[in-house]
Tab-separated table of C-alpha atoms and ligand atoms in Angstrom:
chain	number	residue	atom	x	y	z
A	1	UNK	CA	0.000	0.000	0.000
A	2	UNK	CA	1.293	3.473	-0.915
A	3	UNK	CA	2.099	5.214	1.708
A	4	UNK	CA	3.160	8.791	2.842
A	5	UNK	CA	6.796	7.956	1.641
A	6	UNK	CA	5.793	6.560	-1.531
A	7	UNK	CA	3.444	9.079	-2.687
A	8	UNK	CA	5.234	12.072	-1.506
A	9	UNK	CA	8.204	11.095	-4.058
A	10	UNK	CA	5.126	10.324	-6.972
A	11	UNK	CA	4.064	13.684	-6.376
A	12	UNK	CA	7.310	15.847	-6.502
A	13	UNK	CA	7.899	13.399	-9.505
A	14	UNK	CA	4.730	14.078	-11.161
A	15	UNK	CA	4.917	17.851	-10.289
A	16	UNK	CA	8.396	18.459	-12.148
A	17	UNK	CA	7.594	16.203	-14.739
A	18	UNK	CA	3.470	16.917	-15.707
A	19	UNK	CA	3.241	20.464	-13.918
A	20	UNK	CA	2.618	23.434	-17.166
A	21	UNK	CA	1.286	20.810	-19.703
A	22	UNK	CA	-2.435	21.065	-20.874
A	23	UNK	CA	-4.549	17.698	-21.079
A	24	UNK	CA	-5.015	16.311	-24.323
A	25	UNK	CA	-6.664	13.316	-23.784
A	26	UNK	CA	-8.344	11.737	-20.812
A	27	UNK	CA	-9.606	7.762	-20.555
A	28	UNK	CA	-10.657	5.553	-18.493
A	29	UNK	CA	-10.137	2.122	-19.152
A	30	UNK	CA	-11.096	0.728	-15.912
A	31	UNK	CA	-13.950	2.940	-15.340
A	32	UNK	CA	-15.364	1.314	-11.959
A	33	UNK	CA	-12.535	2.700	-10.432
A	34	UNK	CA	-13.490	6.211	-11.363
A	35	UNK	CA	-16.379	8.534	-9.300
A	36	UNK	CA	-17.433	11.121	-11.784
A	37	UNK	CA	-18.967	11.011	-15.283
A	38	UNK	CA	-17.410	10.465	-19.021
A	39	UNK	CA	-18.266	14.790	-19.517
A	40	UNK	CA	-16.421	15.416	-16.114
A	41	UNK	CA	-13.362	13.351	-17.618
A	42	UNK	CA	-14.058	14.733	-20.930
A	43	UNK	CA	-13.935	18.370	-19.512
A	44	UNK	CA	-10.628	18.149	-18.307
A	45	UNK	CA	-9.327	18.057	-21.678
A	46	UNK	CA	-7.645	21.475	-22.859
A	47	UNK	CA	-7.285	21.999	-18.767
A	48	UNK	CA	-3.431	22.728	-17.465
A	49	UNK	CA	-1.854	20.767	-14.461
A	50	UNK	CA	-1.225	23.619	-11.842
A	51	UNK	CA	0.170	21.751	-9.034
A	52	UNK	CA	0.251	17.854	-8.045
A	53	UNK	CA	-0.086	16.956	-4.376
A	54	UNK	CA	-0.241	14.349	-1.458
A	55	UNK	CA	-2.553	14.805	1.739
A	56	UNK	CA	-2.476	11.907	3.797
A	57	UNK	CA	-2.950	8.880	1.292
A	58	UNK	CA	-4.341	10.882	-1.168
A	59	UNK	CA	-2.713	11.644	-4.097
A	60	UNK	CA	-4.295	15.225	-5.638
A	61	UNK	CA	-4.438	16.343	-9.240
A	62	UNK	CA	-4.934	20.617	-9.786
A	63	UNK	CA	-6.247	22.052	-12.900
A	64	UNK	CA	-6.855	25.254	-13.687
A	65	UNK	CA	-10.482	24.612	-13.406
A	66	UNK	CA	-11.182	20.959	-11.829
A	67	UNK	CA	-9.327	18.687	-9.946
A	68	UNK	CA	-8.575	14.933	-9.353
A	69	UNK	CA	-7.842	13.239	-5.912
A	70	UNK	CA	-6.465	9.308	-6.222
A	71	UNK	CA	-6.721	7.415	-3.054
A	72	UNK	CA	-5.050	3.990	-3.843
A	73	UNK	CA	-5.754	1.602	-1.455
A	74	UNK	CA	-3.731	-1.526	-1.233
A	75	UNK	CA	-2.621	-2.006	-4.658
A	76	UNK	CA	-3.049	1.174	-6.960
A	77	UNK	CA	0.140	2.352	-9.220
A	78	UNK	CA	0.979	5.281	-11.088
A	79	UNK	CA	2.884	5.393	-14.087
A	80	UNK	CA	4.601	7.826	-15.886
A	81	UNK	CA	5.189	6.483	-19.234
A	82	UNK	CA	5.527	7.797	-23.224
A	83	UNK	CA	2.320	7.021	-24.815
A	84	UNK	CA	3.660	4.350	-27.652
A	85	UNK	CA	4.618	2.629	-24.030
A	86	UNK	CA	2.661	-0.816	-23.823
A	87	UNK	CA	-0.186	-0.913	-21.447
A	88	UNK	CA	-0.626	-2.846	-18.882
A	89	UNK	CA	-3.521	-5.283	-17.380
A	90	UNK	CA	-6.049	-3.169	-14.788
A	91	UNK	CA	-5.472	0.248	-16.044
A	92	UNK	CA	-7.781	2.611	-14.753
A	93	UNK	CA	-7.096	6.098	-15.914
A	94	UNK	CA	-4.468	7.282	-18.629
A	95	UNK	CA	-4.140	10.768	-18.829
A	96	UNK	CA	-2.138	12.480	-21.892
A	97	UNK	CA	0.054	15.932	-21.769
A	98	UNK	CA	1.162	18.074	-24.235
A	99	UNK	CA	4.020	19.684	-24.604
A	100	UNK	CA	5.443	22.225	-22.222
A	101	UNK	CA	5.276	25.968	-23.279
A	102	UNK	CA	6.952	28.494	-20.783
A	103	UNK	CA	6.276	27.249	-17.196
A	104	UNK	CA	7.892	28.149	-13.569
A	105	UNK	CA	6.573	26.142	-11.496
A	106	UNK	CA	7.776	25.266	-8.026
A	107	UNK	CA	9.778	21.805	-8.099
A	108	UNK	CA	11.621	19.774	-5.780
A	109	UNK	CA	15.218	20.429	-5.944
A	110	UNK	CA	15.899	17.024	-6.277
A	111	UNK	CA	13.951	16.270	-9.979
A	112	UNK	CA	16.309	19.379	-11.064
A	113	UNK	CA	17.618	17.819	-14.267
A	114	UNK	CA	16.312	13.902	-13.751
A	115	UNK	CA	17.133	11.806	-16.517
A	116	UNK	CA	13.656	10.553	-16.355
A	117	UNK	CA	12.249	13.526	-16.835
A	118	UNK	CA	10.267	14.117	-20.092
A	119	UNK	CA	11.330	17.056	-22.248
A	120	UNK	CA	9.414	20.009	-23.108
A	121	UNK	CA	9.074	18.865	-26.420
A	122	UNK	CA	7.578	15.456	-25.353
A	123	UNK	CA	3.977	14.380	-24.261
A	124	UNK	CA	3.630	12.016	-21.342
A	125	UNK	CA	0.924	9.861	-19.813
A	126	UNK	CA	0.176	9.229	-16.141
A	127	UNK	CA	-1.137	5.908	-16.081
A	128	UNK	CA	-2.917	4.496	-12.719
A	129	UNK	CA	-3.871	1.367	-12.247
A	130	UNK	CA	-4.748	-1.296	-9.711
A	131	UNK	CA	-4.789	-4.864	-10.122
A	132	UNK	CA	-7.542	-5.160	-7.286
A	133	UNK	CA	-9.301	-2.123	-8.547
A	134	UNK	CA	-9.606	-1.213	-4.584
A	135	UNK	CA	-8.671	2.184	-5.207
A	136	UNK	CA	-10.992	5.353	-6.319
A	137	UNK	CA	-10.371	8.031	-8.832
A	138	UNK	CA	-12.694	11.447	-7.955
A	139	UNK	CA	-13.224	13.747	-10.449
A	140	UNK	CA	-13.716	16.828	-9.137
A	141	UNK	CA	-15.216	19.674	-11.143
A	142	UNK	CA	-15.071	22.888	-10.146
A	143	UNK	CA	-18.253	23.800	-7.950
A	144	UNK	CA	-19.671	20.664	-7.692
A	145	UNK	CA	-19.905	18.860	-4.381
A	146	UNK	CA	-18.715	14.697	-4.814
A	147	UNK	CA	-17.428	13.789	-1.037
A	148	UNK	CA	-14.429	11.895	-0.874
A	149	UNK	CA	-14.365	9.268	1.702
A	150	UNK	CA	-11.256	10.164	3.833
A	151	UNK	CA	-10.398	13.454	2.547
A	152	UNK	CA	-10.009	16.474	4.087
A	153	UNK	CA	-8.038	18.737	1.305
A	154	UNK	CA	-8.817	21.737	-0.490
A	155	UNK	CA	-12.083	21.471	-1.818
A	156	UNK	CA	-13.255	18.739	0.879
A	157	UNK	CA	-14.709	19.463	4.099
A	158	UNK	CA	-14.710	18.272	7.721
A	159	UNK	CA	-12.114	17.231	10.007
A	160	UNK	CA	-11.910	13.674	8.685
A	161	UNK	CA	-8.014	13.726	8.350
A	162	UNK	CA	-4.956	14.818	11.366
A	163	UNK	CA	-1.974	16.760	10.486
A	164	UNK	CA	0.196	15.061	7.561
A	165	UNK	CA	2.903	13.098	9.736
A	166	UNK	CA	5.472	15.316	8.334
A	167	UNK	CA	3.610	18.559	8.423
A	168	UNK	CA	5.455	21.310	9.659
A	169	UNK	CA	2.780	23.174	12.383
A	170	UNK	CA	2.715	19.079	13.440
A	171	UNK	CA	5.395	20.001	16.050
A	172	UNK	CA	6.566	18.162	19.341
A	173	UNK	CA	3.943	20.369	21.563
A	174	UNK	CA	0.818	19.542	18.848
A	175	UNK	CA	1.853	15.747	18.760
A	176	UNK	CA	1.997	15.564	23.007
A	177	UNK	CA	-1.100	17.637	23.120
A	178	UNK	CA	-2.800	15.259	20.320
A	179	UNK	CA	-1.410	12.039	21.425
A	180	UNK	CA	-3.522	12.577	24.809
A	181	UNK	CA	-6.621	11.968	23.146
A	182	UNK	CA	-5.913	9.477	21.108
A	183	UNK	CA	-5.841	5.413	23.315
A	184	UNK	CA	-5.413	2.532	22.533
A	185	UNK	CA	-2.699	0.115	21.265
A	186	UNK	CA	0.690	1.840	19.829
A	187	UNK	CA	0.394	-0.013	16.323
A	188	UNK	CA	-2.918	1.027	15.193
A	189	UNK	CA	-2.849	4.323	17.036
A	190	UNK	CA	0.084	5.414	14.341
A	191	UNK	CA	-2.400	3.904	11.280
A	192	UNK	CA	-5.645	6.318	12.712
A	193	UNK	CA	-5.669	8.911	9.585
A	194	UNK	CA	-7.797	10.894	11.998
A	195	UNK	CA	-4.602	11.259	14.469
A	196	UNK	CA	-2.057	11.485	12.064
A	197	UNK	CA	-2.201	11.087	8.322
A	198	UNK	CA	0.109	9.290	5.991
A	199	UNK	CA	0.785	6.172	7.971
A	200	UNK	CA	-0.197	2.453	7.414
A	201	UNK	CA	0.746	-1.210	7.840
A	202	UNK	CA	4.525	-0.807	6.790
A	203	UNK	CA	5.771	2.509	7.963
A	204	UNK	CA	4.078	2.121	11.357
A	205	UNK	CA	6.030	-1.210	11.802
A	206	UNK	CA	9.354	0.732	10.725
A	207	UNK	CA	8.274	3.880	13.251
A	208	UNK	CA	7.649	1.633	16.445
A	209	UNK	CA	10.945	-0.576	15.989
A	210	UNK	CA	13.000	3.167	15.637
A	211	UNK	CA	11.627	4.478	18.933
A	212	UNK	CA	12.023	0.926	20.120
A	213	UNK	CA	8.198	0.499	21.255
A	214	UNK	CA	6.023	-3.018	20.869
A	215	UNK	CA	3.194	-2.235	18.705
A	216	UNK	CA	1.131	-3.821	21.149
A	217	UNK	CA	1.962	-1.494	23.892
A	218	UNK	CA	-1.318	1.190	25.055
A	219	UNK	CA	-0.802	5.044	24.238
A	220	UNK	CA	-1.603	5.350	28.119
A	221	UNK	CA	1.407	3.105	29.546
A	222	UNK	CA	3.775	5.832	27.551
A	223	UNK	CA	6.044	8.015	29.449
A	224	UNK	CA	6.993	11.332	28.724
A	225	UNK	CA	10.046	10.352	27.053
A	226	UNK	CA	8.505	7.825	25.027
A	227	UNK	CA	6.099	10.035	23.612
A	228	UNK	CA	9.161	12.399	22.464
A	229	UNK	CA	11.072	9.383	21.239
A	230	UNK	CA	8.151	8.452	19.259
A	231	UNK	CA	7.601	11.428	17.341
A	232	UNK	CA	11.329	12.174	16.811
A	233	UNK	CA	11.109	7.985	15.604
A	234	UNK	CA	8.331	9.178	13.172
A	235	UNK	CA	9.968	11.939	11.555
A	236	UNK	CA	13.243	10.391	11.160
A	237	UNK	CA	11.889	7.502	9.674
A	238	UNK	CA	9.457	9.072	7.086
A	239	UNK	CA	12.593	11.178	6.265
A	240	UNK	CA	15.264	8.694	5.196
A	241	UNK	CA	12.332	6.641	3.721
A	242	UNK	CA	11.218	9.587	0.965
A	243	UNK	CA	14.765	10.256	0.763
A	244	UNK	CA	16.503	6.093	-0.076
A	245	UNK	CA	13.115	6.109	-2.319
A	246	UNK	CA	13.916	9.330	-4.412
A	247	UNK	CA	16.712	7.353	-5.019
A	248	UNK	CA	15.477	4.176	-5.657
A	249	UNK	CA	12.215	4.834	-7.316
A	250	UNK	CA	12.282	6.730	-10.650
A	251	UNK	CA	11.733	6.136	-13.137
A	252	UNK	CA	9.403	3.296	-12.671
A	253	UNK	CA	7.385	5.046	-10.019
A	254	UNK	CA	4.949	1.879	-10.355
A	255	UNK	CA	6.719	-0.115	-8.410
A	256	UNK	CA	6.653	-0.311	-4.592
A	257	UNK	CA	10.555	-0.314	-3.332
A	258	UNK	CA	10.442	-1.779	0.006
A	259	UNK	CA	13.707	-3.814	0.319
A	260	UNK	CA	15.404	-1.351	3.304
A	261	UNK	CA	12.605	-1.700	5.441
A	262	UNK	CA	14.068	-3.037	8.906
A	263	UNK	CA	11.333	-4.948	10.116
A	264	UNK	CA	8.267	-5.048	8.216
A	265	UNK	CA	7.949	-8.454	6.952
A	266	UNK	CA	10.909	-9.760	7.763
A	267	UNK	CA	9.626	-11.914	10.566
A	268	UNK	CA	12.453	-14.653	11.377
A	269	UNK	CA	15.272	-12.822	10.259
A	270	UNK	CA	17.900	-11.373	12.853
A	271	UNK	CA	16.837	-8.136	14.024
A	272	UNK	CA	19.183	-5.046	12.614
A	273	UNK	CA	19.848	-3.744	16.170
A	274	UNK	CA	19.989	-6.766	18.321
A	275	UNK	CA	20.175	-9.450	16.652
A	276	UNK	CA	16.717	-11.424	17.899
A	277	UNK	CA	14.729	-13.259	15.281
A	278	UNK	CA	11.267	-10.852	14.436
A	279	UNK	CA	8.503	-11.987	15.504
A	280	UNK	CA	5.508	-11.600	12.820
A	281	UNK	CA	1.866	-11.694	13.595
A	282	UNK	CA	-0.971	-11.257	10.763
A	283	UNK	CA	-4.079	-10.669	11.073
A	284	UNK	CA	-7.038	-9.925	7.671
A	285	UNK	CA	-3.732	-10.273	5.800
A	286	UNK	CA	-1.599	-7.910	7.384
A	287	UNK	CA	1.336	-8.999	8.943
A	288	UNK	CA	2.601	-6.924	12.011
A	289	UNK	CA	6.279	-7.568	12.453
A	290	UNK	CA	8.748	-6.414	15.315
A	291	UNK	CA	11.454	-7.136	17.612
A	292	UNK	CA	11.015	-8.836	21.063
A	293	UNK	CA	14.430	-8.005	21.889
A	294	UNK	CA	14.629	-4.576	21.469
A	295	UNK	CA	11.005	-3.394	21.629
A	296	UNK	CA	9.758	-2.721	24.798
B	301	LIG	ZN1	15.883	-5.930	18.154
């Protein structure tokens, strides 16, 4: 499952590389994934992408009129690929660019000059897809109300979503003050998109071994300390993680890159810091995996 990591990297990717190009063609091959109707997709032809984003899971799509948010569940994929490129099985919605004309943009410093990235001159596709077809695609258009299940960006309302985990004003005083209302077991507290968003099955494994916490342990048992270590645990984690995977990922931003992980599913092996074998439970078919030697 895409997580904050993962689709922070897709979208500085997709901003330096799609940002300034009008829509040329929009289709949706695998249109039960898609909420909104063939005029809504239709009407973002001739549209320019202002400005790709990620809030929580969700991946978000700006045009200078309407909008797209992505949430991609377990198994949803984006591609960015030329169009003569071969498509694959479960494709849900290929969108095609034009060319660039004069654009400034804000990009990541890192995409400054990628090899992967598409010249001016050429016109890419963003291809999602999802072999499950768990995910949704929203079209949004302009002034028209569709609620997103989950979403609390621009253009959504309620308080359905915390503070992106790696949100600034999400400092050490917000996280103690938040954490307080928040019980319940360490693990799935870290997972609640209400508490903090960005977070599932893989990252929260990662998280809890850094701070050196079981995943089993209650919010309420937590000392002060803990707490701190926790959110410093967080931060550093979701850090090196965006930063190995702008490394690692392009330019097949399709596939999930998951090898470093320290923990998460690598029940048996020796733990990294001490050396015990992880222990691995599952439960609806995810597998929670840490270290009795080291997690307390
Ligand atoms: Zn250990």
């Amino acid at each position: 499952m895409p997580e904050l990591p993962d689709l922070t990297v897709v979208s500085e990717a997709f901003q330096a590389a799609l940002t300034g190009r009008h829509l040329t063609h929009a289709a949706s091959p695998g249109p039960l994934a898609v909420r909104g109707t063939p005029a809504e997709l239709e009407a973002l032809v001739g549209q320019r992408l202002e400005r790709v984003s990620r809030r929580g899971k969700f991946l978000r799509f700006q045009f200078d009129r309407d909008a797209i948010v992505v949430n991609a569940m377990l198994t949803g994929r984006f591609q960015l690929a030329s169009p003569d490129a071969r498509m694959t099985g479960k494709t849900a919605l290929v969108l095609t660019f034009g060319a660039r004309g004069n654009w400034a943009g804000r990009m990541a410093a890192w995409t400054d000059g990628a090899s992967w990235l598409p010249a001016a001159t050429e016109e890419p596709e963003l291809r999602y897809r999802d072999r499950t077809q768990m995910g949704k695609v929203y079209l949004l258009p302009s002034g028209q109300e569709r609620p997103v299940p989950g979403y609390d960006g621009p253009g959504s309302q309620g308080d359905v979503q915390g503070p992106d985990a790696d949100d600034g004003t999400l400092t050490i005083d917000v996280w103690r003050d938040r954490i307080k209302r928040h019980p319940g077991e360490l693990k799935a507290l870290l997972r609640n998109q209400t508490f903090v968003a960005g977070i599932g099955n893989a990252y929260s494994d990662e998280i809890l071994h850094a701070a050196r916490l079981n995943p089993f342990r209650k919010r309420s048992s937590l000392a002060t300390e803990e707490i701190n270590e926790l959110y410093v645990a967080m931060r550093d984690t979701l850090d090196r993680a965006a930063a190995t995977l702008r490394v690692r990922v392009p330019p097949t931003f399709e596939m999930e890159v998951r090898d470093f992980l320290r923990v998460h599913l690598r029940g048996g092996q020796p733990c990294p810091r001490c050396g015990t074998p992880i222990s691995e439970v599952s439960s609806r078919s995810e597998a929670t995996s840490w270290c009795r030697g080291c997690q307390r």
